[in-house]
């Protein structure tokens, strides 16, 4: 897939045209190692060795002011849970030697600033469970003050006009927050060289494939079954996208899986009981990281987390079409932007305010119904059913296609949203600042409003609600069906992937 950040539907408003970043020399895709190192610190801290961990990590860590201002509690959908944006890029540090570049099977790239791995690590309030949510680098999204562009270019645009790494981090965080509905609490970024050094210190990491794979572009060549990967082989493994059915989407699976197996290796007795190895791993992590916070403080929030309690998911997408921007072909990942907040909330759980809210009466509930199902007349039909049930329903409207039927609502209208959700079985309630009032968005999952009486009388057909509801007409699908990577737990022993 193309990786050109200058490909936007509107001109970049933050600076000059984007350089090519020596793309002939680049190899895309780097997985993020810091979760393994931070998890190591968490285990160390649980044993009371905070000072030791701090000393090992303090050298080389760069603090960037990526998280600024007070969080808006009104729009914080997951309360006391923590969201850490883990970013991996393939820039080559200035201090990397030619020998190190050779080990990485690459050369200097002139300072590329695109981010090729973006994972939000969501940690629940007590720190015992976590979910890695991957955001494909080629996701075509709205970048603030720029326009439509690939997600991996957001960092670059933030660096313009003197923004530097701090500006890049802020722009990427804002883009992902707008896209997902999550608020980012912390930020950690690592380089290609950092990944390599961590895996090199850790030693061979075992992976398992259901079928053999070979890709001359990334250099991966592995048989079916178990394989032990050294650092160079690990780079090839997490870079692979050619030869995989879903390209970059399957590469996300590679990255999630390797992170989980890497974390298992880090927390094994053979690593934790080896002070030399553990110290070298912590030094490798500390020497290659940019973050907004003290890593020891961050690790202390994760001390109860273990690899078996880390699940993995990828945001829902609508396909990988080729579009044309300024006359040039561009291959992208089309994100199910409407359904994404519902998908995220399904992972993080309902906001506490919604759980505690009572259900409003239909007569006291106003709403709008939008059709994102691809079925003509679906919103009008659902609106008529809801009107018959006593709701105050505005004229129907349309929405981009989405998979999940959802009840969107702003903070403060939990009771009204709960009333609508009770009338639409299976709809996902989603708190979002994107709507001013309760909004029912119909998806391709077929969920819709149900009349009060749904059981037909023997020998009679079911009457339309209120005697006026019209039956929607099925139309040929005009857009690809949304899909997402299923939620998996790759941290358990013996897990294999395709």
Short mmCIF file of C-alpha atoms in Angstrom, two decimals:
data_model
loop_
_atom_site.label_atom_id
_atom_site.label_comp_id
_atom_site.label_asym_id
_atom_site.label_seq_id
_atom_site.Cartn_x
_atom_site.Cartn_y
_atom_site.Cartn_z
CA UNK A 1 0.00 0.00 0.00
CA UNK A 2 1.10 3.54 -0.61
CA UNK A 3 2.41 5.43 2.37
CA UNK A 4 2.53 8.96 1.03
CA UNK A 5 1.41 11.54 3.59
CA UNK A 6 0.86 14.20 0.97
CA UNK A 7 -2.16 12.30 -0.32
CA UNK A 8 -5.04 14.24 1.21
CA UNK A 9 -8.37 15.29 -0.19
CA UNK A 10 -7.60 18.87 0.84
CA UNK A 11 -4.26 20.68 0.79
CA UNK A 12 -2.35 20.53 4.04
CA UNK A 13 -2.90 23.80 5.89
CA UNK A 14 0.03 23.45 8.25
CA UNK A 15 2.99 23.82 5.95
CA UNK A 16 4.63 22.98 2.67
CA UNK A 17 4.13 19.83 0.63
CA UNK A 18 5.23 16.68 2.37
CA UNK A 19 8.64 15.27 1.41
CA UNK A 20 8.95 11.75 0.15
CA UNK A 21 11.08 10.67 3.14
CA UNK A 22 13.35 8.50 1.02
CA UNK A 23 10.61 5.97 0.51
CA UNK A 24 12.75 3.82 -1.78
CA UNK A 25 14.87 2.98 1.25
CA UNK A 26 12.06 2.36 3.73
CA UNK A 27 10.54 -0.87 4.86
CA UNK A 28 7.17 -0.21 6.39
CA UNK A 29 5.87 -1.51 9.65
CA UNK A 30 7.40 -1.78 13.10
CA UNK A 31 5.73 -3.29 16.13
CA UNK A 32 5.92 -1.64 19.51
CA UNK A 33 8.10 -3.30 22.19
CA UNK A 34 7.51 -1.04 25.15
CA UNK A 35 4.51 -2.91 26.46
CA UNK A 36 6.82 -5.83 27.20
CA UNK A 37 9.34 -3.60 28.92
CA UNK A 38 6.71 -1.72 30.87
CA UNK A 39 5.14 -5.02 31.87
CA UNK A 40 8.54 -6.14 33.13
CA UNK A 41 8.75 -3.00 35.25
CA UNK A 42 5.28 -3.67 36.60
CA UNK A 43 6.36 -7.09 37.81
CA UNK A 44 9.59 -5.65 39.24
CA UNK A 45 7.65 -2.94 41.03
CA UNK A 46 5.30 -5.49 42.56
CA UNK A 47 8.40 -6.95 44.22
CA UNK A 48 9.45 -3.58 45.60
CA UNK A 49 12.31 -2.77 43.21
CA UNK A 50 11.08 0.62 42.02
CA UNK A 51 14.45 2.34 42.53
CA UNK A 52 16.24 -0.36 40.53
CA UNK A 53 13.75 -0.08 37.67
CA UNK A 54 13.99 3.70 37.65
CA UNK A 55 17.76 3.68 37.46
CA UNK A 56 17.71 1.22 34.57
CA UNK A 57 15.19 3.30 32.65
CA UNK A 58 16.14 6.88 33.37
CA UNK A 59 18.96 7.11 30.83
CA UNK A 60 17.81 7.96 27.33
CA UNK A 61 14.07 8.43 27.95
CA UNK A 62 12.82 11.58 26.24
CA UNK A 63 9.86 13.39 27.81
CA UNK A 64 7.49 15.10 25.37
CA UNK A 65 4.61 17.31 26.46
CA UNK A 66 2.07 15.30 24.44
CA UNK A 67 -0.81 15.34 26.93
CA UNK A 68 -1.91 18.86 27.82
CA UNK A 69 -4.89 20.42 29.58
CA UNK A 70 -7.43 18.87 31.91
CA UNK A 71 -9.51 15.95 30.71
CA UNK A 72 -13.15 16.75 29.97
CA UNK A 73 -14.90 14.32 32.32
CA UNK A 74 -18.17 14.88 30.48
CA UNK A 75 -16.84 13.12 27.37
CA UNK A 76 -14.69 10.53 29.16
CA UNK A 77 -16.51 7.29 28.31
CA UNK A 78 -14.32 4.94 30.36
CA UNK A 79 -13.91 6.76 33.67
CA UNK A 80 -10.85 5.76 35.69
CA UNK A 81 -9.54 3.36 33.05
CA UNK A 82 -6.28 4.31 31.31
CA UNK A 83 -5.67 4.64 27.57
CA UNK A 84 -2.03 4.61 26.48
CA UNK A 85 -1.23 5.37 22.84
CA UNK A 86 1.64 3.11 21.82
CA UNK A 87 3.35 4.34 18.66
CA UNK A 88 5.98 2.57 16.60
CA UNK A 89 7.71 4.23 13.70
CA UNK A 90 10.57 3.26 11.42
CA UNK A 91 12.70 6.38 11.77
CA UNK A 92 16.37 5.59 12.24
CA UNK A 93 17.93 7.43 15.21
CA UNK A 94 20.82 9.72 14.38
CA UNK A 95 23.13 7.70 16.62
CA UNK A 96 22.48 4.42 14.80
CA UNK A 97 25.71 2.98 13.37
CA UNK A 98 26.10 1.53 9.86
CA UNK A 99 26.52 -1.88 11.51
CA UNK A 100 23.19 -1.48 13.29
CA UNK A 101 21.51 -0.40 10.07
CA UNK A 102 22.88 -3.52 8.38
CA UNK A 103 21.47 -5.69 11.16
CA UNK A 104 18.09 -4.07 10.60
CA UNK A 105 18.32 -4.83 6.86
CA UNK A 106 17.83 -1.16 6.10
CA UNK A 107 19.68 2.13 5.59
CA UNK A 108 19.22 5.72 6.68
CA UNK A 109 15.87 7.06 5.51
CA UNK A 110 16.48 10.78 5.80
CA UNK A 111 14.39 11.13 8.94
CA UNK A 112 10.99 9.63 8.16
CA UNK A 113 8.31 10.69 10.62
CA UNK A 114 5.35 8.53 9.60
CA UNK A 115 4.01 6.28 12.34
CA UNK A 116 3.49 2.73 11.12
CA UNK A 117 2.11 1.10 14.28
CA UNK A 118 -0.57 2.73 16.40
CA UNK A 119 -2.12 0.79 19.26
CA UNK A 120 -4.28 2.11 22.08
CA UNK A 121 -3.63 0.00 25.17
CA UNK A 122 -6.81 0.24 27.23
CA UNK A 123 -6.24 -0.78 30.87
CA UNK A 124 -9.24 -1.18 33.15
CA UNK A 125 -9.51 0.76 36.41
CA UNK A 126 -7.85 -1.84 38.66
CA UNK A 127 -5.07 -2.58 36.14
CA UNK A 128 -5.82 -6.30 35.89
CA UNK A 129 -7.21 -6.46 32.33
CA UNK A 130 -6.18 -4.74 29.09
CA UNK A 131 -7.09 -4.57 25.41
CA UNK A 132 -4.74 -3.64 22.57
CA UNK A 133 -6.79 -1.78 19.94
CA UNK A 134 -4.90 -1.52 16.63
CA UNK A 135 -5.44 1.33 14.20
CA UNK A 136 -4.24 0.38 10.68
CA UNK A 137 -1.69 2.88 9.37
CA UNK A 138 -3.51 3.28 6.03
CA UNK A 139 -6.83 4.17 7.67
CA UNK A 140 -8.25 7.10 5.70
CA UNK A 141 -9.41 9.58 8.35
CA UNK A 142 -10.03 13.22 9.13
CA UNK A 143 -6.82 14.89 10.32
CA UNK A 144 -7.56 18.15 12.17
CA UNK A 145 -6.73 21.29 10.15
CA UNK A 146 -5.47 19.11 7.28
CA UNK A 147 -8.35 17.19 5.72
CA UNK A 148 -8.62 13.55 4.76
CA UNK A 149 -5.41 11.57 4.87
CA UNK A 150 -3.82 8.34 6.00
CA UNK A 151 -3.62 7.98 9.77
CA UNK A 152 0.12 7.37 9.69
CA UNK A 153 0.67 10.87 8.27
CA UNK A 154 -1.02 12.71 11.18
CA UNK A 155 2.21 12.77 13.17
CA UNK A 156 4.08 14.33 10.27
CA UNK A 157 1.58 17.16 9.85
CA UNK A 158 1.85 17.95 13.55
CA UNK A 159 5.62 18.41 13.24
CA UNK A 160 5.27 21.22 10.69
CA UNK A 161 5.83 24.90 11.47
CA UNK A 162 8.09 24.13 14.40
CA UNK A 163 5.77 21.62 16.02
CA UNK A 164 8.49 18.98 16.27
CA UNK A 165 7.94 15.62 17.94
CA UNK A 166 5.65 17.21 20.54
CA UNK A 167 3.42 18.69 17.86
CA UNK A 168 3.41 15.39 16.00
CA UNK A 169 2.34 13.51 19.11
CA UNK A 170 -0.43 15.99 19.86
CA UNK A 171 -1.79 15.84 16.31
CA UNK A 172 -1.81 12.03 16.28
CA UNK A 173 -3.48 11.90 19.70
CA UNK A 174 -6.17 14.37 18.63
CA UNK A 175 -6.83 12.42 15.43
CA UNK A 176 -7.24 9.11 17.26
CA UNK A 177 -9.38 10.67 20.00
CA UNK A 178 -11.72 12.17 17.39
CA UNK A 179 -11.87 8.87 15.54
CA UNK A 180 -12.42 6.50 18.47
CA UNK A 181 -14.18 8.55 21.14
CA UNK A 182 -11.51 7.51 23.67
CA UNK A 183 -9.45 10.00 25.63
CA UNK A 184 -5.71 9.30 25.57
CA UNK A 185 -4.11 9.48 29.01
CA UNK A 186 -0.49 8.69 28.12
CA UNK A 187 1.75 8.46 25.07
CA UNK A 188 4.75 6.22 24.36
CA UNK A 189 6.74 6.10 21.10
CA UNK A 190 9.63 3.87 20.09
CA UNK A 191 11.86 3.57 17.02
CA UNK A 192 12.73 0.69 14.73
CA UNK A 193 16.11 0.38 16.42
CA UNK A 194 14.47 0.27 19.84
CA UNK A 195 12.33 -2.68 18.83
CA UNK A 196 15.33 -4.54 17.53
CA UNK A 197 17.38 -3.92 20.65
CA UNK A 198 14.64 -5.10 23.00
CA UNK A 199 14.10 -8.35 21.10
CA UNK A 200 17.85 -8.87 20.81
CA UNK A 201 18.27 -8.58 24.59
CA UNK A 202 15.21 -10.70 25.26
CA UNK A 203 16.42 -13.61 23.18
CA UNK A 204 14.47 -15.83 20.77
CA UNK A 205 10.69 -15.43 20.94
CA UNK A 206 8.57 -18.41 19.95
CA UNK A 207 5.69 -18.00 17.49
CA UNK A 208 3.31 -20.52 15.97
CA UNK A 209 1.72 -20.44 12.50
CA UNK A 210 -1.12 -22.57 11.23
CA UNK A 211 0.45 -22.57 7.77
CA UNK A 212 3.84 -21.86 6.25
CA UNK A 213 4.55 -18.34 5.01
CA UNK A 214 7.16 -16.74 2.78
CA UNK A 215 7.50 -13.10 1.74
CA UNK A 216 10.60 -11.85 -0.12
CA UNK A 217 9.67 -8.21 0.60
CA UNK A 218 9.84 -8.52 4.40
CA UNK A 219 12.22 -11.48 4.37
CA UNK A 220 9.96 -13.75 6.40
CA UNK A 221 10.25 -17.47 5.60
CA UNK A 222 8.67 -19.69 8.25
CA UNK A 223 7.21 -23.21 8.28
CA UNK A 224 3.88 -24.22 9.75
CA UNK A 225 4.05 -24.88 13.47
CA UNK A 226 6.38 -23.38 16.07
CA UNK A 227 9.44 -21.26 15.27
CA UNK A 228 11.88 -19.36 17.49
CA UNK A 229 12.65 -15.90 16.08
CA UNK A 230 15.77 -13.87 16.70
CA UNK A 231 15.62 -10.07 16.51
CA UNK A 232 16.15 -9.85 12.75
CA UNK A 233 13.56 -12.57 12.04
CA UNK A 234 11.14 -10.84 14.40
CA UNK A 235 11.40 -7.64 12.36
CA UNK A 236 10.54 -9.60 9.22
CA UNK A 237 7.62 -11.30 10.99
CA UNK A 238 5.94 -8.09 12.16
CA UNK A 239 6.56 -6.29 8.85
CA UNK A 240 4.91 -8.89 6.65
CA UNK A 241 1.84 -7.83 4.70
CA UNK A 242 2.50 -9.35 1.26
CA UNK A 243 1.16 -12.85 0.95
CA UNK A 244 -1.45 -12.26 3.65
CA UNK A 245 -5.15 -12.26 2.60
CA UNK A 246 -5.93 -8.90 4.22
CA UNK A 247 -2.59 -7.14 3.81
CA UNK A 248 -2.06 -4.46 6.46
CA UNK A 249 -5.04 -5.72 8.47
CA UNK A 250 -3.37 -9.12 8.85
CA UNK A 251 -0.11 -7.38 9.69
CA UNK A 252 -1.92 -5.86 12.68
CA UNK A 253 -2.68 -9.41 13.79
CA UNK A 254 1.02 -10.28 13.42
CA UNK A 255 1.92 -7.32 15.62
CA UNK A 256 -0.70 -8.05 18.28
CA UNK A 257 0.34 -11.68 18.43
CA UNK A 258 4.04 -10.95 18.66
CA UNK A 259 3.52 -8.35 21.39
CA UNK A 260 1.59 -10.89 23.44
CA UNK A 261 4.21 -13.60 22.97
CA UNK A 262 6.98 -11.10 23.72
CA UNK A 263 5.24 -10.13 26.95
CA UNK A 264 4.96 -13.81 27.91
CA UNK A 265 8.69 -14.22 27.36
CA UNK A 266 9.50 -11.09 29.40
CA UNK A 267 7.45 -12.26 32.38
CA UNK A 268 8.74 -15.82 32.33
CA UNK A 269 10.86 -17.04 35.21
CA UNK A 270 13.90 -17.34 32.93
CA UNK A 271 13.83 -13.58 32.35
CA UNK A 272 12.60 -12.26 35.69
CA UNK A 273 15.09 -14.35 37.67
CA UNK A 274 18.01 -13.24 35.48
CA UNK A 275 19.03 -9.77 36.75
CA UNK A 276 21.53 -9.19 33.94
CA UNK A 277 19.03 -9.96 31.18
CA UNK A 278 16.27 -7.98 32.88
CA UNK A 279 18.55 -5.00 33.36
CA UNK A 280 19.59 -5.06 29.70
CA UNK A 281 15.95 -5.20 28.57
CA UNK A 282 15.02 -2.24 30.75
CA UNK A 283 17.99 -0.26 29.40
CA UNK A 284 16.99 -1.08 25.82
CA UNK A 285 13.44 0.11 26.50
CA UNK A 286 14.58 3.29 28.24
CA UNK A 287 17.07 4.23 25.57
CA UNK A 288 14.58 4.26 22.71
CA UNK A 289 11.43 5.83 24.09
CA UNK A 290 9.61 9.13 23.96
CA UNK A 291 6.82 9.49 26.52
CA UNK A 292 4.76 12.09 28.34
CA UNK A 293 5.24 10.56 31.77
CA UNK A 294 7.59 8.78 34.13
CA UNK A 295 7.66 5.17 32.92
CA UNK A 296 7.94 3.83 36.45
CA UNK A 297 4.72 5.65 37.39
CA UNK A 298 3.13 4.20 34.27
CA UNK A 299 4.29 0.71 35.15
CA UNK A 300 2.91 0.99 38.67
CA UNK A 301 -0.58 1.27 37.15
CA UNK A 302 0.02 -2.04 35.35
CA UNK A 303 1.47 -4.10 38.16
CA UNK A 304 -1.55 -6.46 38.24
CA UNK A 305 -1.49 -7.03 34.47
CA UNK A 306 -0.32 -10.34 33.01
CA UNK A 307 -0.02 -11.44 29.35
CA UNK A 308 -2.94 -13.84 29.63
CA UNK A 309 -5.18 -10.90 30.53
CA UNK A 310 -4.32 -8.83 27.45
CA UNK A 311 -6.75 -9.18 24.55
CA UNK A 312 -6.32 -7.80 21.04
CA UNK A 313 -8.66 -6.17 18.51
CA UNK A 314 -8.51 -4.07 15.35
CA UNK A 315 -10.94 -1.24 14.60
CA UNK A 316 -13.83 -2.12 12.23
CA UNK A 317 -13.26 -1.39 8.56
CA UNK A 318 -15.28 -1.35 5.33
CA UNK A 319 -12.60 -2.65 2.98
CA UNK A 320 -9.37 -1.60 1.27
CA UNK A 321 -10.44 0.32 -1.83
CA UNK A 322 -8.30 2.32 -4.22
CA UNK A 323 -9.37 5.95 -4.43
CA UNK A 324 -8.10 8.83 -6.55
CA UNK A 325 -6.70 11.96 -4.94
CA UNK A 326 -5.62 14.83 -7.19
CA UNK A 327 -5.57 12.35 -10.08
CA UNK A 328 -3.33 9.82 -8.31
CA UNK A 329 -4.38 6.33 -7.22
CA UNK A 330 -4.23 5.73 -3.48
CA UNK A 331 -4.87 2.43 -1.72
CA UNK A 332 -6.49 2.97 1.69
CA UNK A 333 -8.21 1.23 4.57
CA UNK A 334 -11.79 2.52 4.76
CA UNK A 335 -12.80 2.80 8.41
CA UNK A 336 -16.33 2.22 9.68
CA UNK A 337 -16.21 5.63 11.35
CA UNK A 338 -19.88 5.56 12.37
CA UNK A 339 -19.60 2.16 14.04
CA UNK A 340 -16.18 2.67 15.59
CA UNK A 341 -17.33 4.36 18.83
CA UNK A 342 -19.83 1.52 19.38
CA UNK A 343 -17.09 -1.04 18.75
CA UNK A 344 -14.80 0.70 21.23
CA UNK A 345 -17.52 0.95 23.85
CA UNK A 346 -18.19 -2.75 23.42
CA UNK A 347 -14.58 -3.30 24.48
CA UNK A 348 -14.41 -0.80 27.35
CA UNK A 349 -17.96 -1.17 28.71
CA UNK A 350 -20.83 1.25 29.31
CA UNK A 351 -20.14 4.58 31.03
CA UNK A 352 -21.08 4.52 34.72
CA UNK A 353 -23.62 7.31 34.22
CA UNK A 354 -25.52 5.22 31.69
CA UNK A 355 -25.50 2.12 33.89
CA UNK A 356 -26.93 4.06 36.83
CA UNK A 357 -29.52 6.04 34.82
CA UNK A 358 -33.21 5.25 34.98
CA UNK A 359 -35.29 4.88 31.85
CA UNK A 360 -37.17 7.94 30.64
CA UNK A 361 -40.74 7.78 29.40
CA UNK A 362 -41.14 7.70 25.61
CA UNK A 363 -43.26 10.87 25.70
CA UNK A 364 -40.31 12.68 27.29
CA UNK A 365 -37.81 11.38 24.76
CA UNK A 366 -37.02 13.10 21.47
CA UNK A 367 -34.82 11.44 18.89
CA UNK A 368 -33.68 11.30 15.29
CA UNK A 369 -33.43 8.09 13.24
CA UNK A 370 -30.65 7.77 10.65
CA UNK A 371 -30.35 4.99 8.07
CA UNK A 372 -26.89 3.42 7.79
CA UNK A 373 -28.21 -0.05 6.95
CA UNK A 374 -28.27 0.08 3.15
CA UNK A 375 -31.96 -0.90 3.26
CA UNK A 376 -34.23 1.68 1.65
CA UNK A 377 -36.94 2.98 3.96
CA UNK A 378 -35.50 1.42 7.11
CA UNK A 379 -35.22 4.70 9.03
CA UNK A 380 -38.74 5.81 8.09
CA UNK A 381 -40.16 2.46 9.13
CA UNK A 382 -38.31 2.48 12.46
CA UNK A 383 -39.43 6.07 13.08
CA UNK A 384 -43.06 5.12 12.58
CA UNK A 385 -42.75 2.25 15.05
CA UNK A 386 -41.14 4.52 17.63
CA UNK A 387 -43.78 7.21 17.10
CA UNK A 388 -46.47 4.59 17.72
CA UNK A 389 -44.71 3.75 20.96
CA UNK A 390 -44.96 7.37 22.10
CA UNK A 391 -41.49 8.73 21.25
CA UNK A 392 -41.06 12.20 19.77
CA UNK A 393 -39.38 11.36 16.45
CA UNK A 394 -37.90 13.89 14.01
CA UNK A 395 -37.98 13.27 10.23
CA UNK A 396 -35.70 10.38 9.20
CA UNK A 397 -32.25 11.01 7.80
CA UNK A 398 -29.31 9.08 6.34
CA UNK A 399 -25.90 8.00 7.62
CA UNK A 400 -22.83 6.41 6.05
CA UNK A 401 -23.07 2.63 6.06
CA UNK A 402 -22.21 1.03 9.36
CA UNK A 403 -22.45 -2.48 10.76
CA UNK A 404 -23.65 -1.85 14.30
CA UNK A 405 -27.05 -0.37 15.13
CA UNK A 406 -26.48 2.15 17.90
CA UNK A 407 -28.19 4.69 20.09
CA UNK A 408 -25.91 7.71 20.14
CA UNK A 409 -26.43 10.27 22.89
CA UNK A 410 -24.62 13.25 24.46
CA UNK A 411 -23.67 13.30 28.13
CA UNK A 412 -26.70 14.13 30.27
CA UNK A 413 -29.24 12.24 28.13
CA UNK A 414 -28.55 8.74 29.46
CA UNK A 415 -32.16 8.17 30.56
CA UNK A 416 -33.56 9.06 27.15
CA UNK A 417 -30.97 6.88 25.42
CA UNK A 418 -31.87 3.97 27.68
CA UNK A 419 -35.54 4.38 26.71
CA UNK A 420 -34.71 4.18 23.00
CA UNK A 421 -32.33 1.24 23.50
CA UNK A 422 -35.11 -0.69 25.25
CA UNK A 423 -37.26 -0.28 22.13
CA UNK A 424 -34.49 -1.41 19.79
CA UNK A 425 -33.22 -4.79 21.08
CA UNK A 426 -29.54 -5.30 20.34
CA UNK A 427 -28.74 -1.63 19.70
CA UNK A 428 -25.51 -0.42 21.36
CA UNK A 429 -25.82 2.78 23.40
CA UNK A 430 -22.88 5.10 22.66
CA UNK A 431 -22.07 8.35 24.43
CA UNK A 432 -20.54 10.83 22.03
CA UNK A 433 -20.10 14.57 21.65
CA UNK A 434 -20.82 14.19 17.92
CA UNK A 435 -24.60 14.47 18.48
CA UNK A 436 -26.69 17.13 20.21
CA UNK A 437 -29.56 14.76 21.03
CA UNK A 438 -30.44 11.07 21.09
CA UNK A 439 -29.88 9.55 17.64
CA UNK A 440 -30.73 6.02 16.53
CA UNK A 441 -28.37 4.90 13.73
CA UNK A 442 -29.54 1.73 11.97
CA UNK A 443 -26.77 -0.62 10.84
CA UNK A 444 -26.38 -3.60 8.54
CA UNK A 445 -26.85 -5.98 11.50
CA UNK A 446 -30.64 -5.71 10.99
CA UNK A 447 -31.49 -4.40 14.46
CA UNK A 448 -34.49 -2.07 14.44
CA UNK A 449 -37.34 -0.73 16.55
CA UNK A 450 -39.90 -3.30 17.68
CA UNK A 451 -43.62 -2.66 18.13
CA UNK A 452 -45.05 -3.21 21.60
CA UNK A 453 -47.01 -6.25 20.42
CA UNK A 454 -44.89 -8.43 18.16
CA UNK A 455 -46.66 -11.80 18.43
CA UNK A 456 -49.26 -12.37 15.66
CA UNK A 457 -52.75 -13.59 16.47
CA UNK A 458 -53.37 -17.19 15.35
CA UNK A 459 -54.43 -17.22 11.72
CA UNK A 460 -53.73 -13.53 11.22
CA UNK A 461 -50.80 -11.54 9.88
CA UNK A 462 -48.87 -9.13 12.07
CA UNK A 463 -50.28 -5.59 11.76
CA UNK A 464 -47.91 -2.72 11.18
CA UNK A 465 -47.35 -0.62 14.31
CA UNK A 466 -49.99 2.10 14.50
CA UNK A 467 -51.39 0.74 11.24
CA UNK A 468 -49.09 2.98 9.23
CA UNK A 469 -45.58 1.48 9.19
CA UNK A 470 -44.32 0.68 5.71
CA UNK A 471 -42.12 -2.34 5.05
CA UNK A 472 -38.56 -1.45 4.06
CA UNK A 473 -37.35 -2.63 0.70
CA UNK A 474 -34.09 -4.57 0.45
CA UNK A 475 -31.70 -2.91 -1.99
CA UNK A 476 -28.46 -4.23 -3.48
CA UNK A 477 -25.50 -3.41 -1.26
CA UNK A 478 -23.66 -0.37 -2.59
CA UNK A 479 -20.75 -0.58 -0.17
CA UNK A 480 -18.64 -3.45 1.17
CA UNK A 481 -19.77 -5.08 4.40
CA UNK A 482 -18.01 -3.66 7.45
CA UNK A 483 -15.70 -6.00 9.31
CA UNK A 484 -13.33 -5.95 12.22
CA UNK A 485 -10.70 -8.25 13.58
CA UNK A 486 -12.38 -10.36 16.23
CA UNK A 487 -11.24 -9.88 19.78
CA UNK A 488 -8.53 -12.42 20.59
CA UNK A 489 -6.29 -13.35 23.47
CA UNK A 490 -2.89 -14.11 21.98
CA UNK A 491 -1.10 -14.23 25.32
CA UNK A 492 -2.03 -17.80 26.21
CA UNK A 493 0.43 -20.64 25.72
CA UNK A 494 0.17 -22.65 22.51
CA UNK A 495 -1.78 -20.03 20.55
CA UNK A 496 -1.20 -20.17 16.76
CA UNK A 497 -2.26 -17.72 14.04
CA UNK A 498 -2.65 -17.89 10.26
#
